JSON list of C-alpha atoms in Angstrom, two decimals:
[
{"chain": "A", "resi": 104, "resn": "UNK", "atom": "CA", "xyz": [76.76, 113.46, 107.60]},
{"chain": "A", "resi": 105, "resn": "UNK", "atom": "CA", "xyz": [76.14, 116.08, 104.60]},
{"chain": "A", "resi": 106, "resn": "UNK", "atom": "CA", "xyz": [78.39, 116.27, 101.78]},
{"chain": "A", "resi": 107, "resn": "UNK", "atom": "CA", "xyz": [80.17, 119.82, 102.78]},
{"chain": "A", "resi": 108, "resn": "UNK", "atom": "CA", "xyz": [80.46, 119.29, 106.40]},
{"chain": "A", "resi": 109, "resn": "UNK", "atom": "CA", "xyz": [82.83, 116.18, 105.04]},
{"chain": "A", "resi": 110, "resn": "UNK", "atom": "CA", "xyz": [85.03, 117.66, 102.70]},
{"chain": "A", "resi": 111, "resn": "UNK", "atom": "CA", "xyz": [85.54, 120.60, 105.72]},
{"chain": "A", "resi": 112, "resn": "UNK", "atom": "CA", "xyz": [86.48, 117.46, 107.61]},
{"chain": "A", "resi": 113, "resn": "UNK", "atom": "CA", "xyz": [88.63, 116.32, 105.46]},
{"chain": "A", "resi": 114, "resn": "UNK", "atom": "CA", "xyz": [90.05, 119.59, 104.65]},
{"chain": "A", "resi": 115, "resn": "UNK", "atom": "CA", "xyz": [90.89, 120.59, 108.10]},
{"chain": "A", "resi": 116, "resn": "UNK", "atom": "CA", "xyz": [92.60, 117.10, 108.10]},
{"chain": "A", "resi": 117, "resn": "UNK", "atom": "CA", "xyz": [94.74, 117.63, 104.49]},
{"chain": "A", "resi": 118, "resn": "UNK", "atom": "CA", "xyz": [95.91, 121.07, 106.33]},
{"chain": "A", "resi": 119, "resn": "UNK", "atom": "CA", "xyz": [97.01, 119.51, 109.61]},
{"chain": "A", "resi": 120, "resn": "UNK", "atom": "CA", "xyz": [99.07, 117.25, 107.69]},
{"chain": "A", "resi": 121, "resn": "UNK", "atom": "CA", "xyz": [100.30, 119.76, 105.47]},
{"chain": "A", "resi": 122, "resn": "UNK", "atom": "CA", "xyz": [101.49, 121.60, 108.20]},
{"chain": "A", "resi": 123, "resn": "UNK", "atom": "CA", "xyz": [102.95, 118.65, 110.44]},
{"chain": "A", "resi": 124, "resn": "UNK", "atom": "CA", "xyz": [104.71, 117.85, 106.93]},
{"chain": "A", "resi": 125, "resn": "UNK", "atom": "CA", "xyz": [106.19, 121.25, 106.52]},
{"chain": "A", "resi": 126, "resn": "UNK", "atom": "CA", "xyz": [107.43, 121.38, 110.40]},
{"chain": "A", "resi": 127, "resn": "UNK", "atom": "CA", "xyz": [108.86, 117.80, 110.22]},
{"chain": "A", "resi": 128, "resn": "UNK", "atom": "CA", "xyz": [110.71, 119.27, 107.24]},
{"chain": "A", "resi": 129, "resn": "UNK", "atom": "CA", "xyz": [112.28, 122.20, 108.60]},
{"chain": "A", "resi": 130, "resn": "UNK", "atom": "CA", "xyz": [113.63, 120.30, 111.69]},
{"chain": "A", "resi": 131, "resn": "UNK", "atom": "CA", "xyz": [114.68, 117.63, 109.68]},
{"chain": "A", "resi": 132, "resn": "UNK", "atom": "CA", "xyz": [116.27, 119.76, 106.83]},
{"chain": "A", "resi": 133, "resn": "UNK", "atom": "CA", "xyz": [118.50, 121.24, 109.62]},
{"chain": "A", "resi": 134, "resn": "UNK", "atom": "CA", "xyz": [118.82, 117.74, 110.61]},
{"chain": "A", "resi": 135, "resn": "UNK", "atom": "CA", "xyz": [120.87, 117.00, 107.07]},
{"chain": "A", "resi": 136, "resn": "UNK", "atom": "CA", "xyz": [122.62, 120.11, 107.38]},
{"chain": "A", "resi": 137, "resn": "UNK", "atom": "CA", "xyz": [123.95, 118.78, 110.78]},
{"chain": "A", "resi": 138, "resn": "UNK", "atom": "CA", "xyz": [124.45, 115.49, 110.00]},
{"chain": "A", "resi": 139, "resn": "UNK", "atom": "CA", "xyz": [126.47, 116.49, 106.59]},
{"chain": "A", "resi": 140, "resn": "UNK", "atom": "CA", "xyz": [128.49, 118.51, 108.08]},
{"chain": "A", "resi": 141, "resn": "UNK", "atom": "CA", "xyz": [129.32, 116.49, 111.04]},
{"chain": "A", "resi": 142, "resn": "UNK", "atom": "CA", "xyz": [129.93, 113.40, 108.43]},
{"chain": "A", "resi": 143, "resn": "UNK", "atom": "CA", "xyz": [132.33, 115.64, 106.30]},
{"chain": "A", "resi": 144, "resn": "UNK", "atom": "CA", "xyz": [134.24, 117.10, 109.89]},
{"chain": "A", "resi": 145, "resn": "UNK", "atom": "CA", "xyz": [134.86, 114.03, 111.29]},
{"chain": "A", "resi": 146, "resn": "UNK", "atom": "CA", "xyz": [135.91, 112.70, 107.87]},
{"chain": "A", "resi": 147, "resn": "UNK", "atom": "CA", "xyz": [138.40, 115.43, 107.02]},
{"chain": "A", "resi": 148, "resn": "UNK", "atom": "CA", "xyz": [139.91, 115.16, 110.76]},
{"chain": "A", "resi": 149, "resn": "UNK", "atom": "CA", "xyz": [140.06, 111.67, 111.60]},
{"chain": "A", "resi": 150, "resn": "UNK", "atom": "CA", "xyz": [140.73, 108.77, 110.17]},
{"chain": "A", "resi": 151, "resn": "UNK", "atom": "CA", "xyz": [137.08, 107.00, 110.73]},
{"chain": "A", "resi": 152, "resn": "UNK", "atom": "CA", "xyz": [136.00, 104.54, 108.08]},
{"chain": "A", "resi": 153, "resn": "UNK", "atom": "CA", "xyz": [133.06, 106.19, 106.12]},
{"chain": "A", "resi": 154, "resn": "UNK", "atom": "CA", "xyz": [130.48, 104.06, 108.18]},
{"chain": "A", "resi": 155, "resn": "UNK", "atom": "CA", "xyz": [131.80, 105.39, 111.42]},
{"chain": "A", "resi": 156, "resn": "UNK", "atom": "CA", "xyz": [132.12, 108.59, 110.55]},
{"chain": "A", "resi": 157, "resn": "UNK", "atom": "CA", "xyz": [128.52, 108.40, 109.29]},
{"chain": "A", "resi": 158, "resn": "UNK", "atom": "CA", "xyz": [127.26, 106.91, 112.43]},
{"chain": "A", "resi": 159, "resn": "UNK", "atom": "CA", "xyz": [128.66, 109.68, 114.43]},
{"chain": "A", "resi": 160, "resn": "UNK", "atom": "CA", "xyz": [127.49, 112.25, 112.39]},
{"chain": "A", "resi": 161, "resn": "UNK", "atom": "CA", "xyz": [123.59, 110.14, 112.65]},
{"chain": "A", "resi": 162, "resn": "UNK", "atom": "CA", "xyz": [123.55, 110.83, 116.25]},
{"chain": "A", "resi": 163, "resn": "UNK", "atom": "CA", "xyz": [124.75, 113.88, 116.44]},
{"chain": "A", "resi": 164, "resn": "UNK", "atom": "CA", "xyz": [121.80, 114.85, 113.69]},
{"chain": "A", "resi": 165, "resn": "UNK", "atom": "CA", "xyz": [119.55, 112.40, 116.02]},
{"chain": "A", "resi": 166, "resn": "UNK", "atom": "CA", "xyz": [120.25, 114.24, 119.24]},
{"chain": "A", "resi": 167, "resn": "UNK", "atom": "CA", "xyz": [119.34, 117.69, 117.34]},
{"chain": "A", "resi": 168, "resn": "UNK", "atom": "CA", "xyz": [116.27, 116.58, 115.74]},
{"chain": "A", "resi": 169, "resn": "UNK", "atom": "CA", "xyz": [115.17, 115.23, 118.93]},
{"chain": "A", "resi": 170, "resn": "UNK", "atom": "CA", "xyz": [114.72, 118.42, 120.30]},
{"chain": "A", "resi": 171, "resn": "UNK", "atom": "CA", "xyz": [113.24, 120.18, 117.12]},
{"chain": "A", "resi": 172, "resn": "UNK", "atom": "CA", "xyz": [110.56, 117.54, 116.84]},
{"chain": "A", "resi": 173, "resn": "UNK", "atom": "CA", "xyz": [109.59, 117.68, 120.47]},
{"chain": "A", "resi": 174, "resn": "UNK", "atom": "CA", "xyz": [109.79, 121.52, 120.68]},
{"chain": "A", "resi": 175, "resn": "UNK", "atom": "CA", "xyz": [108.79, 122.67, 117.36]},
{"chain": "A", "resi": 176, "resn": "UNK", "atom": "CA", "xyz": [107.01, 119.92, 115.25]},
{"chain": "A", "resi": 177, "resn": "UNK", "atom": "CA", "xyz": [105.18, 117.93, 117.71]},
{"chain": "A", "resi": 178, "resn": "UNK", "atom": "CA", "xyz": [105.04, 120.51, 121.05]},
{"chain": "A", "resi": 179, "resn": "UNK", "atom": "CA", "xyz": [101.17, 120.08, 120.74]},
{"chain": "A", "resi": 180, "resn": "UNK", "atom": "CA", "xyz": [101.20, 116.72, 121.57]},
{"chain": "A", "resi": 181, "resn": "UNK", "atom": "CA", "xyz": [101.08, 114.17, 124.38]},
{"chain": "A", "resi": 182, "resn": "UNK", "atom": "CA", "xyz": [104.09, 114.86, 127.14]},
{"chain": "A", "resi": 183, "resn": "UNK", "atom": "CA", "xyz": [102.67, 112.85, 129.65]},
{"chain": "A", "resi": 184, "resn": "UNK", "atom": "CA", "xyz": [105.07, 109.83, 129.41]},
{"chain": "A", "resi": 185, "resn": "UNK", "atom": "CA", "xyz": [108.72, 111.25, 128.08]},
{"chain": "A", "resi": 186, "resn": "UNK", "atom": "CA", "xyz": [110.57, 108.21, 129.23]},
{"chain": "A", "resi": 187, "resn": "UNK", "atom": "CA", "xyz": [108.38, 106.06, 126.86]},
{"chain": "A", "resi": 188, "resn": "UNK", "atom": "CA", "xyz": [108.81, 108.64, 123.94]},
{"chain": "A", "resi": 189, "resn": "UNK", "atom": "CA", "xyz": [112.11, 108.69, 124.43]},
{"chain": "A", "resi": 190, "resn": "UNK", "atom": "CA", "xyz": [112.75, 104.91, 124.25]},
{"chain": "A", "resi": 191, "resn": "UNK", "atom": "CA", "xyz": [110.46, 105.02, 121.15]},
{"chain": "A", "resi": 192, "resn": "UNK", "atom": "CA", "xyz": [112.68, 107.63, 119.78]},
{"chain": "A", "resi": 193, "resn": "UNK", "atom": "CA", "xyz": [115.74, 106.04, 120.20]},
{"chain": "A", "resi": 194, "resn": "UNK", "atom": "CA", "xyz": [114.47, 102.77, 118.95]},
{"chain": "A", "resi": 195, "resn": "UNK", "atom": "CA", "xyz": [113.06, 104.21, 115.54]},
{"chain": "A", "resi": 196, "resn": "UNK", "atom": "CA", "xyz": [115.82, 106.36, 115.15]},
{"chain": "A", "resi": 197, "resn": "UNK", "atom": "CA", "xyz": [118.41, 103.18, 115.34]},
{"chain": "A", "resi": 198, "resn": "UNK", "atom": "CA", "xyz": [116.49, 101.68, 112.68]},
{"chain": "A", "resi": 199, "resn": "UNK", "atom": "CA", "xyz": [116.55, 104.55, 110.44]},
{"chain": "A", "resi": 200, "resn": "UNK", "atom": "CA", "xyz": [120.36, 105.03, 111.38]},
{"chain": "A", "resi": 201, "resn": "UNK", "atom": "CA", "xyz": [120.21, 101.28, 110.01]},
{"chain": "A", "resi": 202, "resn": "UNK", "atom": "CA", "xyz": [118.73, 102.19, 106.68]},
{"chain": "A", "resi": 203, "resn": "UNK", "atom": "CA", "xyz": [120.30, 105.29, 106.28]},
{"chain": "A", "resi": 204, "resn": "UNK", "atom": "CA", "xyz": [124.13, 103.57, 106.93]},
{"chain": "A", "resi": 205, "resn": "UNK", "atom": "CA", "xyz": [123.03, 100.41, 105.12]},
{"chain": "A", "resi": 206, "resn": "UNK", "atom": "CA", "xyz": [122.77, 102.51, 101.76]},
{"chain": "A", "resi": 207, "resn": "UNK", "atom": "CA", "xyz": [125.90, 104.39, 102.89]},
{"chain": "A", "resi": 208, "resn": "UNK", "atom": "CA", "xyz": [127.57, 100.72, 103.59]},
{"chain": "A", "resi": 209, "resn": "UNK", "atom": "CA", "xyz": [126.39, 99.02, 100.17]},
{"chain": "A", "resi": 210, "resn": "UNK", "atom": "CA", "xyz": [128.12, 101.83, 98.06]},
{"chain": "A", "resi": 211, "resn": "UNK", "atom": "CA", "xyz": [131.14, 102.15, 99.97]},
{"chain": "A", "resi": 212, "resn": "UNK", "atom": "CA", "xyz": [132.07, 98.28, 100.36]},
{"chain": "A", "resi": 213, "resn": "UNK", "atom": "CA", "xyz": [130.03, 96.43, 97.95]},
{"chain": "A", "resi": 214, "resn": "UNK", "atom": "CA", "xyz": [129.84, 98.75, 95.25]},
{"chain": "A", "resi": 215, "resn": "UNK", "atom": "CA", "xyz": [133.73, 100.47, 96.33]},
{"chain": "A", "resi": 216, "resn": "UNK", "atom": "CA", "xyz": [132.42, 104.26, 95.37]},
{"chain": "A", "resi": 217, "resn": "UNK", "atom": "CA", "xyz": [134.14, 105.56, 98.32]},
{"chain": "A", "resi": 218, "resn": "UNK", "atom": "CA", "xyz": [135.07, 108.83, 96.88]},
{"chain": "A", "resi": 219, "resn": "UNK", "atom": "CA", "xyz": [134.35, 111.86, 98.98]},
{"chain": "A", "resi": 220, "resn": "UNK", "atom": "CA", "xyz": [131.58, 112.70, 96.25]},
{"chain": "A", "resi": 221, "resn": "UNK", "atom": "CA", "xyz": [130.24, 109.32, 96.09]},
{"chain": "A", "resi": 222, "resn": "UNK", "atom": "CA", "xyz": [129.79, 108.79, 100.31]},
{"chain": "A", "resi": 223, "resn": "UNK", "atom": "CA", "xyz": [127.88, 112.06, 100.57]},
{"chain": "A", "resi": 224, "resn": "UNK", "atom": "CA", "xyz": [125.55, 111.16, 97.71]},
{"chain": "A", "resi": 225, "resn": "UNK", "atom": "CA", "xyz": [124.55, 108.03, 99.09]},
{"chain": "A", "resi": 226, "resn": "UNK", "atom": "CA", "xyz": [124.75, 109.78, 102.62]},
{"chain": "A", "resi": 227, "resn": "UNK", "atom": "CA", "xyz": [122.05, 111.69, 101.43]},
{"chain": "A", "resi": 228, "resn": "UNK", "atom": "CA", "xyz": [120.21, 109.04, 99.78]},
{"chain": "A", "resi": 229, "resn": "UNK", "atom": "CA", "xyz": [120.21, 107.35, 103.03]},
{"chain": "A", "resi": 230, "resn": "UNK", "atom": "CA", "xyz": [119.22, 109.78, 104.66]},
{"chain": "A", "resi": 231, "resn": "UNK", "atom": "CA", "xyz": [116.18, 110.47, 102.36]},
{"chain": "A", "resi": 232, "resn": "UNK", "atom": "CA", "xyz": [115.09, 106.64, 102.52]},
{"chain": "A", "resi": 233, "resn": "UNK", "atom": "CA", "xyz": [115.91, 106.95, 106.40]},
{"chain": "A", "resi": 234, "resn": "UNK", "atom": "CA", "xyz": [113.57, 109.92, 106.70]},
{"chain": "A", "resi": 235, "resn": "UNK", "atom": "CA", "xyz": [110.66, 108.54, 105.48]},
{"chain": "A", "resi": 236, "resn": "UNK", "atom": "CA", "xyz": [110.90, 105.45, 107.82]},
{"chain": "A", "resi": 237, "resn": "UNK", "atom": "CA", "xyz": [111.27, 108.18, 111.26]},
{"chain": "A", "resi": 238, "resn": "UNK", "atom": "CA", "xyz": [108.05, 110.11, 109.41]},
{"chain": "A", "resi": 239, "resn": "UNK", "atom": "CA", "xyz": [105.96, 107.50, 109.33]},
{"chain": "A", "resi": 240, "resn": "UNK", "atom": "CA", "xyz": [107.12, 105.51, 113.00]},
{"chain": "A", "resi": 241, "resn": "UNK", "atom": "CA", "xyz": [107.50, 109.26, 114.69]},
{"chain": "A", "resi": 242, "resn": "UNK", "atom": "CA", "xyz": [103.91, 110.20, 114.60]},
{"chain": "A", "resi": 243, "resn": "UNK", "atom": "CA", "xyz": [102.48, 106.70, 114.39]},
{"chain": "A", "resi": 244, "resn": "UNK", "atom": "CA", "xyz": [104.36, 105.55, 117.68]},
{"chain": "A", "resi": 245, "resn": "UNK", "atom": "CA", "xyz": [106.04, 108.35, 119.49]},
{"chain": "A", "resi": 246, "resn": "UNK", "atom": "CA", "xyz": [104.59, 111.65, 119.35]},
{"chain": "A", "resi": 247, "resn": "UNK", "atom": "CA", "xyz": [101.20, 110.77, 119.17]},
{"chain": "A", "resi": 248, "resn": "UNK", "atom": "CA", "xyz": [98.50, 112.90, 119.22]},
{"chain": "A", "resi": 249, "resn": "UNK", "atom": "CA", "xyz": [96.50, 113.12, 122.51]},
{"chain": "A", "resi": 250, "resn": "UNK", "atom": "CA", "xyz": [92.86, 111.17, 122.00]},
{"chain": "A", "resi": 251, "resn": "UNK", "atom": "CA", "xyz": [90.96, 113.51, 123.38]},
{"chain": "A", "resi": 252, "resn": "UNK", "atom": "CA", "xyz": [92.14, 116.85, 120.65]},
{"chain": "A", "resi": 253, "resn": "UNK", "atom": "CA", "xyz": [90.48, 114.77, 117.95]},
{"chain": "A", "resi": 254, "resn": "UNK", "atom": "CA", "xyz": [87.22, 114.27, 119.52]},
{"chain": "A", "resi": 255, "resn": "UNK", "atom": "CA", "xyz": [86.93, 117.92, 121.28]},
{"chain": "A", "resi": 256, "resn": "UNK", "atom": "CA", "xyz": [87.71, 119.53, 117.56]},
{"chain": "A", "resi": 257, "resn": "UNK", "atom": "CA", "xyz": [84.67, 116.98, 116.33]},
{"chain": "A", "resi": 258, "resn": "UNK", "atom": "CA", "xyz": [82.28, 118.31, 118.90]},
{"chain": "A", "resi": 259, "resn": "UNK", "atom": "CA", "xyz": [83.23, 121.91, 118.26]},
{"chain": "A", "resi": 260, "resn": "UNK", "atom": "CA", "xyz": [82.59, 121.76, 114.62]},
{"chain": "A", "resi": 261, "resn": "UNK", "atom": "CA", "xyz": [79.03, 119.83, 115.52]},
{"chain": "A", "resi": 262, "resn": "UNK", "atom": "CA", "xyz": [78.02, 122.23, 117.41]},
{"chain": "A", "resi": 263, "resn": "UNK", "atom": "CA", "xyz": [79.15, 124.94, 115.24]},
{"chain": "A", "resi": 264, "resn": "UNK", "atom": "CA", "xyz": [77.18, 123.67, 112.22]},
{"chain": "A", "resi": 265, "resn": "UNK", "atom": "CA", "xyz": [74.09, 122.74, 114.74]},
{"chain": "A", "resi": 266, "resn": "UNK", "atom": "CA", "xyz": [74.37, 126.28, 116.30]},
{"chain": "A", "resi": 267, "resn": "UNK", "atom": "CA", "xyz": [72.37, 128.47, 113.12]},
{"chain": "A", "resi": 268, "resn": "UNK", "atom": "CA", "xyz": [69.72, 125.63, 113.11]},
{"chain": "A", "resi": 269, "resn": "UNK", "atom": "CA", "xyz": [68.95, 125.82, 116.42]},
{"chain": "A", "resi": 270, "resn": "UNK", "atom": "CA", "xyz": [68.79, 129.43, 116.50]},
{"chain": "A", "resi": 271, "resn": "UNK", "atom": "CA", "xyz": [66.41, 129.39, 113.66]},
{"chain": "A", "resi": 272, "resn": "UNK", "atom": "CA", "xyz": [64.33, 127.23, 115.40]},
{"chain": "A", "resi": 273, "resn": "UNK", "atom": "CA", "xyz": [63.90, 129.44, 118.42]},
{"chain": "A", "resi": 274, "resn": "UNK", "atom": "CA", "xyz": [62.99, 132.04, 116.01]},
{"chain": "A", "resi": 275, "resn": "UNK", "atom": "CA", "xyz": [60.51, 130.51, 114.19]},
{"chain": "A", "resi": 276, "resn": "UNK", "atom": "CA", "xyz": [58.93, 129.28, 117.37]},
{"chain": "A", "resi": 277, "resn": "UNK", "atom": "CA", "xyz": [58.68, 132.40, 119.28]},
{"chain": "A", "resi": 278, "resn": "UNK", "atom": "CA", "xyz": [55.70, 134.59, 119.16]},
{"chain": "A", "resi": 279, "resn": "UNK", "atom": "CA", "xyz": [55.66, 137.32, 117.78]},
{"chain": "A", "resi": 280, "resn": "UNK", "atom": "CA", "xyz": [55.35, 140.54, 120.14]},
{"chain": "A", "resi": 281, "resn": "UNK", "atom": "CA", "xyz": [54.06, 143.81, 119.52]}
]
């Protein structure tokens, strides 16, 4: 494999991920925006411990996300089993409600900063440690990319590179008419 026809390989790779990084971003940066606000509603009109009022406000931002990711970030990928990317969904996205409460929790009861300053700092801090967990398990385990896109985009560039030889051969191998 030649030098330049791997660092276009690798290229092409850098800017997928680039990409998938920037749309995982803008659904989940609407994601915070929900789940702040819904964490500082449900705090200013019930009385909710912070946790609770953080967990509600999670799965509201969960059920939101959800959609973005399937819809926006990921729509190019498998859809052939929903109920299975669903389950994964919901499983990853408990654990990452774990994390990002468990932060939340820590502050709040063993540290006592329970000020209304204090819970949506470390809201947001969990929510940033949370976020990298449900990067890393949402494209490794639920939307995964379909095995044959890989392999088709291989050929194509193959036979894109092997194209101008081959044409050159046919040149240089055809007589010459006059």
């Amino acid at each position: 494999m030649s030098e330049r026809r791997m660092l276009g390989g690798l290229s092409t790779q850098v800017g997928r991920l680039a990409r998938e990084i920037a749309k995982f971003g803008v659904v989940g940066g609407a994601g915070v925006f929900v789940n702040l606000a819904v964490f500082n509603l449900v705090r200013s009109v019930t009385e909710l411990p912070v946790v609770r009022a953080s967990i509600v406000a999670t799965v509201a931002a969960t059920c939101f996300n959800y959609v973005g990711y399937r819809y926006f970030t990921y729509r190019d990928r498998d859809k052939q089993r929903r109920t299975k990317e669903l389950s994964l969904f919901l499983l990853f996205s408990a654990i990452g409600l774990i994390i990002e409460n468990g932060v939340l929790y820590t502050a709040t009861y063993g540290f006592g900063w329970d000020s209304s300053l204090a819970s949506n700092v470390f809201k947001f801090l969990g929510i940033g440690i949370g976020t990298l967990f449900r990067f890393w398990s949402y494209r490794t385990w639920v939307f995964r990319t379909l095995p044959a896109r890989e392999a088709v985009e291989r050929a194509e560039a193959f036979l894109s590179e092997a194209q101008p030889a081959r044409t050159a051969r046919r040149t240089a191998e055809q007589p010459i008419r006059k």
